[in-house]
Amino acid sequence: MAASMLGWACGPLRPGGPGVWARGRRLPGPAGSGRSVAAASGPGGAGAERYCLELLRKRDYEGYLCSLLLPTESRSSAFALRAFNVELAQVKDSVSEKTIGLMRMQFWKKTVDDIYSDNPPHQPVAFELWKAVKRHNLTKRWLMKIIDEREKNLDDKAYRNIQELENYAENTQSSLLYLTLEILGIRDLHADHAASHIGKAQGIVTCLRATPYHSSRRRVFLPMDICMLHGVSQEDFLRKNQDKNIRDVVYDIASQAHLHLKHARSLHKSVPVKAFPAFLQTVALEDYLKKIQKVNFDIFHPSLQQKNTLLPLSLYIQSWRRRY
C-alpha cells in the first residue's frame, strides 16, 4: 500500500530518526508489548523481526500475505524490505510539515549508508534490513531510489500526466520487486521486465484505491492530463461526483494498470518459475480492477473499500498453481 492507505501517525520524531531503538527502552509500535529491546531482541534479533512482521500485518496486509507465501529462507528478508517501504510510505501522511518529512527521509538515507557500512542504527526495521542486505547482497541503488522518490513525493501535487505516475511507481513499487527478486536469488532480465510492469500496475491501482481517502482530506493526485481530457476538475472529485466524465477518467487510468498487468503476464513463459512468488500481488491487483469494473468505475463505491476475505485463499491457490 502507498502512503495514503497507510496514513497512521508514526509518533514523535526522536533524535536520530523515527522509532529509534535504545538499550533498555521499550520497542516502539506493536512489537513492544512492554518489553525492553535488550530482552526482546534476543539471539538473532527476534524482537526486530517480530516488529517488522506486525508492522506489515497492520499497515500492508496484502504485502504481509504475499510475503508469507515466499520460500521459508526468504520470508524474514521480505518482511524487512516491505517494512522499510511502509516506514517510508507513511511519512507523508504522518507529518504536518514538509521539513519534518525531509528530516525523516534523510534519516533513512543515512540509515541505508550505514547499513552498507555494516553499522546499522539501533532501529528494528534498519536492523532487519541490514541482515537482509548481508544475506542476499541487495543492490543499494534500488533502496535509495525508493527513498529519493518518496522524498520527491512529499509535495501535495497531482501527477501532471500518467507517465509521471508510472515513473513514481517504477522507482518505488518496481524497485521493491527488483529487491524481492534478489532475495529469491534471481537476477534475470525477463523477470525484471515483468517486475517493471507489475510495479507500475501496483502504483496506478494504489493511486486509484487511495482517491476516496485523499478526497476526504481535500487532495487529488490523479493524473491531470487525463482529468483535463474529460473536462474533470479536482473539485469534481472532492465533491465525489459520479457522472460519466468522472467514470471515464477512472476507466482510462484503470485501463493503463490493466495493460501493464497484461504485459507482465505475457512474459510468464520467459520468466523463471522461481520468480513467480515475487509477483503474487497481481492477485490483489486483478481483484481490484475486476471490482471497479463491476461498479462501472465508480471510484467512491463502498464495495471498493471492503477487504476481500477470500484474498488469502486466492493467493494460496495462485501460489500452488505456480502462476502470477
PDB file of N, CA and C in Angstrom, residues 111-183:
ATOM      1  N   THR A 111      20.643   5.889   7.138  1.00  0.00           N
ATOM      2  CA  THR A 111      20.497   4.507   7.618  1.00  0.00           C
ATOM      3  C   THR A 111      20.967   3.511   6.562  1.00  0.00           C
ATOM      4  N   VAL A 112      20.560   3.723   5.310  1.00  0.00           N
ATOM      5  CA  VAL A 112      20.984   2.821   4.235  1.00  0.00           C
ATOM      6  C   VAL A 112      22.498   2.890   4.047  1.00  0.00           C
ATOM      7  N   ASP A 113      23.056   4.097   4.091  1.00  0.00           N
ATOM      8  CA  ASP A 113      24.519   4.236   4.006  1.00  0.00           C
ATOM      9  C   ASP A 113      25.189   3.460   5.128  1.00  0.00           C
ATOM     10  N   ASP A 114      24.643   3.597   6.340  1.00  0.00           N
ATOM     11  CA  ASP A 114      25.233   2.909   7.498  1.00  0.00           C
ATOM     12  C   ASP A 114      25.081   1.394   7.390  1.00  0.00           C
ATOM     13  N   ILE A 115      23.960   0.949   6.832  1.00  0.00           N
ATOM     14  CA  ILE A 115      23.744  -0.486   6.643  1.00  0.00           C
ATOM     15  C   ILE A 115      24.821  -1.071   5.740  1.00  0.00           C
ATOM     16  N   TYR A 116      25.148  -0.355   4.679  1.00  0.00           N
ATOM     17  CA  TYR A 116      26.165  -0.853   3.743  1.00  0.00           C
ATOM     18  C   TYR A 116      27.589  -0.631   4.267  1.00  0.00           C
ATOM     19  N   SER A 117      27.694   0.073   5.398  1.00  0.00           N
ATOM     20  CA  SER A 117      28.988   0.207   6.078  1.00  0.00           C
ATOM     21  C   SER A 117      29.051  -0.726   7.283  1.00  0.00           C
ATOM     22  N   ASP A 118      28.073  -1.629   7.366  1.00  0.00           N
ATOM     23  CA  ASP A 118      27.985  -2.588   8.475  1.00  0.00           C
ATOM     24  C   ASP A 118      27.828  -1.911   9.828  1.00  0.00           C
ATOM     25  N   ASN A 119      27.121  -0.780   9.837  1.00  0.00           N
ATOM     26  CA  ASN A 119      26.920  -0.046  11.078  1.00  0.00           C
ATOM     27  C   ASN A 119      25.476   0.444  11.181  1.00  0.00           C
ATOM     28  N   PRO A 120      24.498  -0.486  11.167  1.00  0.00           N
ATOM     29  CA  PRO A 120      23.090  -0.064  11.190  1.00  0.00           C
ATOM     30  C   PRO A 120      22.710   0.571  12.517  1.00  0.00           C
ATOM     31  N   PRO A 121      21.807   1.548  12.497  1.00  0.00           N
ATOM     32  CA  PRO A 121      21.345   2.150  13.760  1.00  0.00           C
ATOM     33  C   PRO A 121      20.498   1.162  14.538  1.00  0.00           C
ATOM     34  N   HIS A 122      20.305   1.442  15.836  1.00  0.00           N
ATOM     35  CA  HIS A 122      19.503   0.558  16.682  1.00  0.00           C
ATOM     36  C   HIS A 122      18.023   0.867  16.466  1.00  0.00           C
ATOM     37  N   GLN A 123      17.527   0.428  15.328  1.00  0.00           N
ATOM     38  CA  GLN A 123      16.127   0.604  14.944  1.00  0.00           C
ATOM     39  C   GLN A 123      15.692  -0.719  14.338  1.00  0.00           C
ATOM     40  N   PRO A 124      14.556  -1.265  14.727  1.00  0.00           N
ATOM     41  CA  PRO A 124      14.204  -2.639  14.338  1.00  0.00           C
ATOM     42  C   PRO A 124      14.163  -2.889  12.834  1.00  0.00           C
ATOM     43  N   VAL A 125      13.560  -1.985  12.077  1.00  0.00           N
ATOM     44  CA  VAL A 125      13.487  -2.189  10.621  1.00  0.00           C
ATOM     45  C   VAL A 125      14.884  -2.108  10.014  1.00  0.00           C
ATOM     46  N   ALA A 126      15.677  -1.141  10.480  1.00  0.00           N
ATOM     47  CA  ALA A 126      17.040  -0.991   9.976  1.00  0.00           C
ATOM     48  C   ALA A 126      17.873  -2.233  10.277  1.00  0.00           C
ATOM     49  N   PHE A 127      17.712  -2.789  11.471  1.00  0.00           N
ATOM     50  CA  PHE A 127      18.454  -3.981  11.866  1.00  0.00           C
ATOM     51  C   PHE A 127      18.114  -5.167  10.969  1.00  0.00           C
ATOM     52  N   GLU A 128      16.804  -5.365  10.713  1.00  0.00           N
ATOM     53  CA  GLU A 128      16.376  -6.470   9.867  1.00  0.00           C
ATOM     54  C   GLU A 128      16.790  -6.248   8.405  1.00  0.00           C
ATOM     55  N   LEU A 129      16.748  -4.998   7.965  1.00  0.00           N
ATOM     56  CA  LEU A 129      17.162  -4.692   6.593  1.00  0.00           C
ATOM     57  C   LEU A 129      18.655  -4.949   6.422  1.00  0.00           C
ATOM     58  N   TRP A 130      19.430  -4.630   7.440  1.00  0.00           N
ATOM     59  CA  TRP A 130      20.872  -4.906   7.406  1.00  0.00           C
ATOM     60  C   TRP A 130      21.121  -6.404   7.248  1.00  0.00           C
ATOM     61  N   LYS A 131      20.360  -7.214   7.987  1.00  0.00           N
ATOM     62  CA  LYS A 131      20.505  -8.671   7.866  1.00  0.00           C
ATOM     63  C   LYS A 131      20.160  -9.137   6.448  1.00  0.00           C
ATOM     64  N   ALA A 132      19.118  -8.545   5.869  1.00  0.00           N
ATOM     65  CA  ALA A 132      18.711  -8.924   4.511  1.00  0.00           C
ATOM     66  C   ALA A 132      19.774  -8.542   3.493  1.00  0.00           C
ATOM     67  N   VAL A 133      20.336  -7.351   3.650  1.00  0.00           N
ATOM     68  CA  VAL A 133      21.400  -6.886   2.738  1.00  0.00           C
ATOM     69  C   VAL A 133      22.602  -7.821   2.809  1.00  0.00           C
ATOM     70  N   LYS A 134      22.978  -8.190   4.032  1.00  0.00           N
ATOM     71  CA  LYS A 134      24.126  -9.082   4.208  1.00  0.00           C
ATOM     72  C   LYS A 134      23.853 -10.471   3.623  1.00  0.00           C
ATOM     73  N   ARG A 135      22.645 -10.951   3.827  1.00  0.00           N
ATOM     74  CA  ARG A 135      22.297 -12.315   3.422  1.00  0.00           C
ATOM     75  C   ARG A 135      22.187 -12.453   1.902  1.00  0.00           C
ATOM     76  N   HIS A 136      21.665 -11.412   1.241  1.00  0.00           N
ATOM     77  CA  HIS A 136      21.350 -11.524  -0.183  1.00  0.00           C
ATOM     78  C   HIS A 136      22.132 -10.563  -1.078  1.00  0.00           C
ATOM     79  N   ASN A 137      23.029  -9.790  -0.464  1.00  0.00           N
ATOM     80  CA  ASN A 137      23.825  -8.836  -1.241  1.00  0.00           C
ATOM     81  C   ASN A 137      22.910  -7.919  -2.077  1.00  0.00           C
ATOM     82  N   LEU A 138      21.922  -7.327  -1.421  1.00  0.00           N
ATOM     83  CA  LEU A 138      20.936  -6.493  -2.109  1.00  0.00           C
ATOM     84  C   LEU A 138      21.569  -5.246  -2.706  1.00  0.00           C
ATOM     85  N   THR A 139      21.046  -4.818  -3.842  1.00  0.00           N
ATOM     86  CA  THR A 139      21.576  -3.657  -4.554  1.00  0.00           C
ATOM     87  C   THR A 139      21.151  -2.365  -3.869  1.00  0.00           C
ATOM     88  N   LYS A 140      22.119  -1.597  -3.436  1.00  0.00           N
ATOM     89  CA  LYS A 140      21.858  -0.352  -2.706  1.00  0.00           C
ATOM     90  C   LYS A 140      21.064   0.645  -3.551  1.00  0.00           C
ATOM     91  N   ARG A 141      21.328   0.669  -4.830  1.00  0.00           N
ATOM     92  CA  ARG A 141      20.686   1.653  -5.729  1.00  0.00           C
ATOM     93  C   ARG A 141      19.165   1.590  -5.641  1.00  0.00           C
ATOM     94  N   TRP A 142      18.600   0.371  -5.558  1.00  0.00           N
ATOM     95  CA  TRP A 142      17.143   0.248  -5.521  1.00  0.00           C
ATOM     96  C   TRP A 142      16.574   0.807  -4.222  1.00  0.00           C
ATOM     97  N   LEU A 143      17.261   0.576  -3.103  1.00  0.00           N
ATOM     98  CA  LEU A 143      16.806   1.120  -1.824  1.00  0.00           C
ATOM     99  C   LEU A 143      16.819   2.648  -1.844  1.00  0.00           C
ATOM    100  N   MET A 144      17.886   3.212  -2.397  1.00  0.00           N
ATOM    101  CA  MET A 144      17.994   4.668  -2.442  1.00  0.00           C
ATOM    102  C   MET A 144      16.974   5.283  -3.403  1.00  0.00           C
ATOM    103  N   LYS A 145      16.663   4.565  -4.480  1.00  0.00           N
ATOM    104  CA  LYS A 145      15.644   5.065  -5.414  1.00  0.00           C
ATOM    105  C   LYS A 145      14.298   5.199  -4.731  1.00  0.00           C
ATOM    106  N   ILE A 146      13.963   4.220  -3.914  1.00  0.00           N
ATOM    107  CA  ILE A 146      12.682   4.258  -3.200  1.00  0.00           C
ATOM    108  C   ILE A 146      12.634   5.482  -2.288  1.00  0.00           C
ATOM    109  N   ILE A 147      13.718   5.721  -1.548  1.00  0.00           N
ATOM    110  CA  ILE A 147      13.760   6.882  -0.646  1.00  0.00           C
ATOM    111  C   ILE A 147      13.668   8.177  -1.439  1.00  0.00           C
ATOM    112  N   ASP A 148      14.477   8.299  -2.485  1.00  0.00           N
ATOM    113  CA  ASP A 148      14.503   9.533  -3.284  1.00  0.00           C
ATOM    114  C   ASP A 148      13.129   9.847  -3.867  1.00  0.00           C
ATOM    115  N   GLU A 149      12.458   8.829  -4.375  1.00  0.00           N
ATOM    116  CA  GLU A 149      11.148   9.051  -4.998  1.00  0.00           C
ATOM    117  C   GLU A 149      10.097   9.407  -3.956  1.00  0.00           C
ATOM    118  N   ARG A 150      10.130   8.743  -2.806  1.00  0.00           N
ATOM    119  CA  ARG A 150       9.206   9.094  -1.724  1.00  0.00           C
ATOM    120  C   ARG A 150       9.455  10.530  -1.251  1.00  0.00           C
ATOM    121  N   GLU A 151      10.711  10.911  -1.218  1.00  0.00           N
ATOM    122  CA  GLU A 151      11.063  12.266  -0.788  1.00  0.00           C
ATOM    123  C   GLU A 151      10.503  13.311  -1.752  1.00  0.00           C
ATOM    124  N   LYS A 152      10.646  13.062  -3.050  1.00  0.00           N
ATOM    125  CA  LYS A 152      10.122  13.991  -4.053  1.00  0.00           C
ATOM    126  C   LYS A 152       8.599  14.082  -3.976  1.00  0.00           C
ATOM    127  N   ASN A 153       7.974  13.008  -3.513  1.00  0.00           N
ATOM    128  CA  ASN A 153       6.518  12.936  -3.471  1.00  0.00           C
ATOM    129  C   ASN A 153       5.919  13.560  -2.210  1.00  0.00           C
ATOM    130  N   LEU A 154       6.753  14.161  -1.373  1.00  0.00           N
ATOM    131  CA  LEU A 154       6.244  14.808  -0.163  1.00  0.00           C
ATOM    132  C   LEU A 154       5.382  16.025  -0.490  1.00  0.00           C
ATOM    133  N   ASP A 155       5.586  16.621  -1.661  1.00  0.00           N
ATOM    134  CA  ASP A 155       4.758  17.749  -2.084  1.00  0.00           C
ATOM    135  C   ASP A 155       3.350  17.269  -2.412  1.00  0.00           C
ATOM    136  N   ASP A 156       2.360  18.039  -2.008  1.00  0.00           N
ATOM    137  CA  ASP A 156       0.963  17.671  -2.284  1.00  0.00           C
ATOM    138  C   ASP A 156       0.565  18.165  -3.668  1.00  0.00           C
ATOM    139  N   LYS A 157       1.073  17.501  -4.682  1.00  0.00           N
ATOM    140  CA  LYS A 157       0.777  17.893  -6.056  1.00  0.00           C
ATOM    141  C   LYS A 157       0.234  16.708  -6.837  1.00  0.00           C
ATOM    142  N   ALA A 158      -0.739  16.979  -7.688  1.00  0.00           N
ATOM    143  CA  ALA A 158      -1.253  15.931  -8.564  1.00  0.00           C
ATOM    144  C   ALA A 158      -0.191  15.566  -9.594  1.00  0.00           C
ATOM    145  N   TYR A 159      -0.242  14.344 -10.080  1.00  0.00           N
ATOM    146  CA  TYR A 159       0.659  13.945 -11.161  1.00  0.00           C
ATOM    147  C   TYR A 159       0.255  14.716 -12.425  1.00  0.00           C
ATOM    148  N   ARG A 160       1.217  15.248 -13.122  1.00  0.00           N
ATOM    149  CA  ARG A 160       0.905  16.037 -14.325  1.00  0.00           C
ATOM    150  C   ARG A 160       0.335  15.164 -15.428  1.00  0.00           C
ATOM    151  N   ASN A 161       0.815  13.941 -15.514  1.00  0.00           N
ATOM    152  CA  ASN A 161       0.329  13.026 -16.548  1.00  0.00           C
ATOM    153  C   ASN A 161       0.527  11.596 -16.071  1.00  0.00           C
ATOM    154  N   ILE A 162      -0.011  10.655 -16.842  1.00  0.00           N
ATOM    155  CA  ILE A 162       0.058   9.248 -16.455  1.00  0.00           C
ATOM    156  C   ILE A 162       1.505   8.754 -16.438  1.00  0.00           C
ATOM    157  N   GLN A 163       2.352   9.333 -17.290  1.00  0.00           N
ATOM    158  CA  GLN A 163       3.764   8.926 -17.314  1.00  0.00           C
ATOM    159  C   GLN A 163       4.466   9.284 -16.004  1.00  0.00           C
ATOM    160  N   GLU A 164       4.093  10.424 -15.427  1.00  0.00           N
ATOM    161  CA  GLU A 164       4.689  10.824 -14.151  1.00  0.00           C
ATOM    162  C   GLU A 164       4.298   9.858 -13.039  1.00  0.00           C
ATOM    163  N   LEU A 165       3.045   9.424 -13.051  1.00  0.00           N
ATOM    164  CA  LEU A 165       2.586   8.421 -12.082  1.00  0.00           C
ATOM    165  C   LEU A 165       3.324   7.103 -12.293  1.00  0.00           C
ATOM    166  N   GLU A 166       3.515   6.721 -13.552  1.00  0.00           N
ATOM    167  CA  GLU A 166       4.226   5.473 -13.853  1.00  0.00           C
ATOM    168  C   GLU A 166       5.693   5.556 -13.421  1.00  0.00           C
ATOM    169  N   ASN A 167       6.313   6.706 -13.595  1.00  0.00           N
ATOM    170  CA  ASN A 167       7.706   6.876 -13.160  1.00  0.00           C
ATOM    171  C   ASN A 167       7.816   6.724 -11.645  1.00  0.00           C
ATOM    172  N   TYR A 168       6.853   7.310 -10.940  1.00  0.00           N
ATOM    173  CA  TYR A 168       6.836   7.181  -9.474  1.00  0.00           C
ATOM    174  C   TYR A 168       6.685   5.706  -9.080  1.00  0.00           C
ATOM    175  N   ALA A 169       5.768   5.018  -9.759  1.00  0.00           N
ATOM    176  CA  ALA A 169       5.534   3.603  -9.465  1.00  0.00           C
ATOM    177  C   ALA A 169       6.770   2.760  -9.790  1.00  0.00           C
ATOM    178  N   GLU A 170       7.427   3.063 -10.885  1.00  0.00           N
ATOM    179  CA  GLU A 170       8.638   2.336 -11.279  1.00  0.00           C
ATOM    180  C   GLU A 170       9.723   2.466 -10.215  1.00  0.00           C
ATOM    181  N   ASN A 171       9.920   3.700  -9.720  1.00  0.00           N
ATOM    182  CA  ASN A 171      11.001   3.949  -8.770  1.00  0.00           C
ATOM    183  C   ASN A 171      10.684   3.483  -7.353  1.00  0.00           C
ATOM    184  N   THR A 172       9.422   3.217  -7.067  1.00  0.00           N
ATOM    185  CA  THR A 172       9.054   2.725  -5.734  1.00  0.00           C
ATOM    186  C   THR A 172       8.639   1.254  -5.794  1.00  0.00           C
ATOM    187  N   GLN A 173       7.499   0.975  -6.400  1.00  0.00           N
ATOM    188  CA  GLN A 173       6.971  -0.393  -6.405  1.00  0.00           C
ATOM    189  C   GLN A 173       7.834  -1.358  -7.217  1.00  0.00           C
ATOM    190  N   SER A 174       8.276  -0.925  -8.388  1.00  0.00           N
ATOM    191  CA  SER A 174       9.113  -1.824  -9.205  1.00  0.00           C
ATOM    192  C   SER A 174      10.460  -2.059  -8.538  1.00  0.00           C
ATOM    193  N   SER A 175      11.033  -1.008  -7.941  1.00  0.00           N
ATOM    194  CA  SER A 175      12.308  -1.170  -7.224  1.00  0.00           C
ATOM    195  C   SER A 175      12.155  -2.179  -6.097  1.00  0.00           C
ATOM    196  N   LEU A 176      11.005  -2.129  -5.410  1.00  0.00           N
ATOM    197  CA  LEU A 176      10.732  -3.084  -4.340  1.00  0.00           C
ATOM    198  C   LEU A 176      10.703  -4.511  -4.885  1.00  0.00           C
ATOM    199  N   LEU A 177      10.156  -4.691  -6.078  1.00  0.00           N
ATOM    200  CA  LEU A 177      10.099  -6.017  -6.696  1.00  0.00           C
ATOM    201  C   LEU A 177      11.475  -6.481  -7.166  1.00  0.00           C
ATOM    202  N   TYR A 178      12.293  -5.556  -7.679  1.00  0.00           N
ATOM    203  CA  TYR A 178      13.661  -5.941  -8.077  1.00  0.00           C
ATOM    204  C   TYR A 178      14.414  -6.491  -6.868  1.00  0.00           C
ATOM    205  N   LEU A 179      14.228  -5.835  -5.717  1.00  0.00           N
ATOM    206  CA  LEU A 179      14.895  -6.285  -4.495  1.00  0.00           C
ATOM    207  C   LEU A 179      14.322  -7.626  -4.011  1.00  0.00           C
ATOM    208  N   THR A 180      13.022  -7.805  -4.175  1.00  0.00           N
ATOM    209  CA  THR A 180      12.399  -9.082  -3.795  1.00  0.00           C
ATOM    210  C   THR A 180      12.952 -10.217  -4.659  1.00  0.00           C
ATOM    211  N   LEU A 181      13.145  -9.949  -5.930  1.00  0.00           N
ATOM    212  CA  LEU A 181      13.755 -10.950  -6.813  1.00  0.00           C
ATOM    213  C   LEU A 181      15.162 -11.300  -6.349  1.00  0.00           C
ATOM    214  N   GLU A 182      15.915 -10.297  -5.906  1.00  0.00           N
ATOM    215  CA  GLU A 182      17.265 -10.558  -5.402  1.00  0.00           C
ATOM    216  C   GLU A 182      17.212 -11.413  -4.139  1.00  0.00           C
ATOM    217  N   ILE A 183      16.213 -11.181  -3.300  1.00  0.00           N
ATOM    218  CA  ILE A 183      16.042 -12.003  -2.100  1.00  0.00           C
ATOM    219  C   ILE A 183      15.801 -13.463  -2.484  1.00  0.00           C
TER     220      ILE A 183
END
